[in-house]
Amino acid sequence: GESVGLHLPTLSVQEGDNSIINCAYSNSASDYFIWYKQESGKGPQFIIDIRSNMDKRQGQRVTVLLNKTVKHLSLQIAATQPGDSAVYFCAEMPLMNSGYSTLTFGKGTMLLVSP
Amino acid sequence: DVKVTQSSRYLVKRTGEKVFLECVQDMDHENMFWYRQDPGLGLRLIYFSYDVKMKEKGDIPEGYSVSREKKERFSLILESASTNQTSMYLCASSPHSGDGFGNEQFFGPGTRLTVL
């Protein structure tokens, strides 16, 4: 069947390397950002999130960096493993001062890790 | 663990049929969402609901409707399926945010719908 990975930018790395996946967002009012990982045939899975009052947040082997000046978000994966091969999506959401806000997703980046 | 389940993983329907996609979450989340995912287009929001019997249009609601009669269940309805609705459909849920910042959405495994 069709893969969600078609037509996506692709990052190819060797096992053990560090990976950096970049995302440019468009809404200067966005205050919450999140990274998802989607493996073939599965729904997106949460990796890490960050609020606009931070510029860096670390998880297990992952770090998210936020630069609001240039509206740029990045996901760094340390010691990349074959199991990290997937499509990675960034998403943004403005602060919910009133009403309800929703996540806007980027198009995704495919990460290919070779042994 | 939060679990979001979708009624079918694969579905094949004919043009003009009425199609129901069901989604159930078990974490008492207030918010529920329906997306479709197409190659090169990413995830696009169809409808969402922030409470029982409440619904809001997303970015691409045309040709779809939704129903939220119970908190844990959110249904997507294609009144008359068309071939351009062939896609992967993803359901998600999230809790209300207490401080105005966004919250993680938890996704189901998806339903791949083919309309012939």
Short mmCIF file of N, CA and C in Angstrom, two decimals, chain A residues 2-4 6-8 31-32 34 36 38 41-44 46 49 51-53 89 93-96 100 102-103 105-107, chain B residues 9 31 33 35 37-43 45 48 50 88 90 96-97 99-110 112:
data_model
loop_
_atom_site.label_atom_id
_atom_site.label_comp_id
_atom_site.label_asym_id
_atom_site.label_seq_id
_atom_site.Cartn_x
_atom_site.Cartn_y
_atom_site.Cartn_z
N GLU A 2 0.24 2.40 -0.13
CA GLU A 2 1.00 3.64 -0.17
C GLU A 2 1.60 3.92 1.19
N SER A 3 2.74 4.52 1.17
CA SER A 3 3.41 4.89 2.40
C SER A 3 3.23 6.38 2.63
N VAL A 4 3.10 6.76 3.92
CA VAL A 4 3.06 8.18 4.21
C VAL A 4 4.39 8.84 3.93
N LEU A 6 6.04 8.80 1.12
CA LEU A 6 6.25 9.26 -0.25
C LEU A 6 6.33 10.77 -0.28
N HIS A 7 7.18 11.31 -1.14
CA HIS A 7 7.32 12.74 -1.38
C HIS A 7 7.89 13.50 -0.19
N LEU A 8 8.40 12.82 0.82
CA LEU A 8 8.91 13.52 1.98
C LEU A 8 10.40 13.77 1.88
N ASP A 31 2.61 28.70 20.67
CA ASP A 31 3.24 28.67 21.98
C ASP A 31 3.51 27.27 22.50
N TYR A 32 3.11 26.30 21.75
CA TYR A 32 3.32 24.91 22.17
C TYR A 32 3.73 24.14 20.94
N ILE A 34 5.39 20.24 19.43
CA ILE A 34 5.46 18.81 19.76
C ILE A 34 6.06 18.06 18.59
N TYR A 36 6.30 14.21 16.87
CA TYR A 36 5.75 12.87 16.81
C TYR A 36 6.60 12.00 15.90
N GLN A 38 6.23 8.48 13.54
CA GLN A 38 5.25 7.57 12.97
C GLN A 38 5.97 6.46 12.21
N GLY A 41 2.60 1.91 9.14
CA GLY A 41 1.42 1.16 9.55
C GLY A 41 0.91 1.48 10.93
N LYS A 42 1.48 2.51 11.57
CA LYS A 42 1.05 2.86 12.93
C LYS A 42 0.63 4.33 13.00
N GLY A 43 -0.08 4.67 14.07
CA GLY A 43 -0.41 6.06 14.31
C GLY A 43 0.79 6.81 14.89
N PRO A 44 0.78 8.14 14.82
CA PRO A 44 1.88 8.92 15.39
C PRO A 44 2.02 8.69 16.90
N PHE A 46 3.92 10.20 20.44
CA PHE A 46 4.56 11.34 21.07
C PHE A 46 6.04 11.07 21.35
N ASP A 49 7.75 17.37 23.81
CA ASP A 49 7.11 18.65 23.54
C ASP A 49 7.88 19.78 24.23
N ARG A 51 7.31 24.15 25.47
CA ARG A 51 6.50 25.36 25.50
C ARG A 51 7.36 26.56 25.12
N SER A 52 6.70 27.64 24.78
CA SER A 52 7.42 28.79 24.23
C SER A 52 8.28 29.50 25.27
N ASN A 53 8.06 29.20 26.55
CA ASN A 53 8.88 29.85 27.58
C ASN A 53 10.19 29.10 27.82
N PHE A 89 7.17 14.12 12.59
CA PHE A 89 6.36 15.31 12.36
C PHE A 89 6.55 16.30 13.50
N MET A 93 0.92 24.82 18.13
CA MET A 93 -0.39 25.24 18.60
C MET A 93 -0.27 26.59 19.30
N PRO A 94 -1.17 27.53 19.02
CA PRO A 94 -1.13 28.81 19.74
C PRO A 94 -1.70 28.66 21.14
N LEU A 95 -1.36 29.61 21.99
CA LEU A 95 -1.86 29.61 23.36
C LEU A 95 -3.38 29.76 23.32
N MET A 96 -4.06 29.00 24.19
CA MET A 96 -5.52 29.00 24.17
C MET A 96 -6.04 30.07 25.14
N TYR A 100 -10.79 27.31 21.62
CA TYR A 100 -9.99 26.10 21.51
C TYR A 100 -9.01 26.24 20.38
N THR A 102 -5.99 24.20 17.95
CA THR A 102 -5.68 22.87 17.46
C THR A 102 -4.24 22.82 16.98
N LEU A 103 -3.71 21.61 16.90
CA LEU A 103 -2.36 21.41 16.41
C LEU A 103 -2.33 21.53 14.89
N PHE A 105 0.12 20.46 11.85
CA PHE A 105 1.24 19.55 11.63
C PHE A 105 2.06 19.96 10.42
N GLY A 106 3.38 19.73 10.52
CA GLY A 106 4.23 19.85 9.36
C GLY A 106 4.07 18.64 8.46
N LYS A 107 4.72 18.68 7.32
CA LYS A 107 4.56 17.60 6.31
C LYS A 107 5.34 16.35 6.69
N ARG B 9 -8.92 -1.52 10.93
CA ARG B 9 -7.62 -1.12 10.40
C ARG B 9 -7.69 -0.89 8.90
N ASN B 31 -11.15 16.17 24.77
CA ASN B 31 -11.00 16.52 23.35
C ASN B 31 -10.77 15.29 22.50
N PHE B 33 -10.35 14.13 18.11
CA PHE B 33 -10.02 14.69 16.80
C PHE B 33 -10.09 13.62 15.72
N TYR B 35 -8.42 13.15 11.84
CA TYR B 35 -7.53 13.64 10.80
C TYR B 35 -7.58 12.66 9.62
N GLN B 37 -4.73 11.50 6.55
CA GLN B 37 -3.31 11.59 6.24
C GLN B 37 -3.09 11.07 4.83
N ASP B 38 -2.51 11.92 4.00
CA ASP B 38 -2.26 11.58 2.61
C ASP B 38 -0.80 11.86 2.28
N PRO B 39 -0.18 11.04 1.42
CA PRO B 39 1.23 11.25 1.08
C PRO B 39 1.49 12.67 0.60
N GLY B 40 2.51 13.28 1.18
CA GLY B 40 2.90 14.62 0.77
C GLY B 40 2.07 15.74 1.37
N LEU B 41 0.98 15.40 2.05
CA LEU B 41 0.10 16.44 2.62
C LEU B 41 0.10 16.44 4.14
N GLY B 42 0.70 15.46 4.75
CA GLY B 42 0.73 15.41 6.20
C GLY B 42 -0.64 15.10 6.80
N LEU B 43 -0.83 15.48 8.05
CA LEU B 43 -2.10 15.27 8.74
C LEU B 43 -2.96 16.53 8.61
N LEU B 45 -6.71 18.21 9.69
CA LEU B 45 -7.79 18.07 10.65
C LEU B 45 -9.14 18.18 9.97
N PHE B 48 -13.14 18.26 15.12
CA PHE B 48 -12.77 17.93 16.49
C PHE B 48 -13.94 18.22 17.41
N TYR B 50 -14.71 19.10 21.70
CA TYR B 50 -14.13 19.40 23.00
C TYR B 50 -15.06 19.01 24.14
N MET B 88 -5.84 7.48 4.76
CA MET B 88 -5.65 6.97 6.11
C MET B 88 -6.34 7.94 7.06
N LEU B 90 -7.04 9.02 10.96
CA LEU B 90 -6.46 8.91 12.30
C LEU B 90 -7.34 9.64 13.30
N HIS B 96 -8.24 18.41 28.42
CA HIS B 96 -8.26 19.87 28.46
C HIS B 96 -6.98 20.36 29.12
N SER B 97 -6.52 21.51 28.68
CA SER B 97 -5.35 22.11 29.29
C SER B 97 -5.80 23.04 30.42
N ASP B 99 -3.80 25.31 31.84
CA ASP B 99 -3.07 26.58 31.87
C ASP B 99 -3.02 27.26 30.51
N GLY B 100 -3.77 26.78 29.56
CA GLY B 100 -3.84 27.43 28.26
C GLY B 100 -2.86 26.90 27.24
N PHE B 101 -1.80 26.25 27.70
CA PHE B 101 -0.86 25.67 26.75
C PHE B 101 -1.45 24.39 26.18
N GLY B 102 -0.94 24.01 25.03
CA GLY B 102 -1.42 22.82 24.36
C GLY B 102 -1.06 21.56 25.12
N ASN B 103 -1.64 20.48 24.66
CA ASN B 103 -1.42 19.18 25.25
C ASN B 103 -1.14 18.16 24.17
N GLU B 104 -0.39 17.15 24.57
CA GLU B 104 -0.15 16.02 23.68
C GLU B 104 -1.46 15.39 23.24
N GLN B 105 -1.55 15.05 21.98
CA GLN B 105 -2.67 14.27 21.47
C GLN B 105 -2.21 12.82 21.33
N PHE B 106 -3.06 11.91 21.76
CA PHE B 106 -2.77 10.48 21.69
C PHE B 106 -3.53 9.91 20.49
N PHE B 107 -2.80 9.22 19.64
CA PHE B 107 -3.38 8.76 18.38
C PHE B 107 -3.74 7.28 18.41
N GLY B 108 -4.77 6.95 17.66
CA GLY B 108 -5.09 5.56 17.39
C GLY B 108 -4.23 5.03 16.26
N PRO B 109 -4.39 3.75 15.91
CA PRO B 109 -3.54 3.12 14.89
C PRO B 109 -3.91 3.49 13.46
N GLY B 110 -5.08 4.10 13.27
CA GLY B 110 -5.48 4.51 11.93
C GLY B 110 -6.37 3.49 11.24
N ARG B 112 -7.25 2.57 7.28
CA ARG B 112 -7.00 2.83 5.86
C ARG B 112 -8.26 2.53 5.09
#
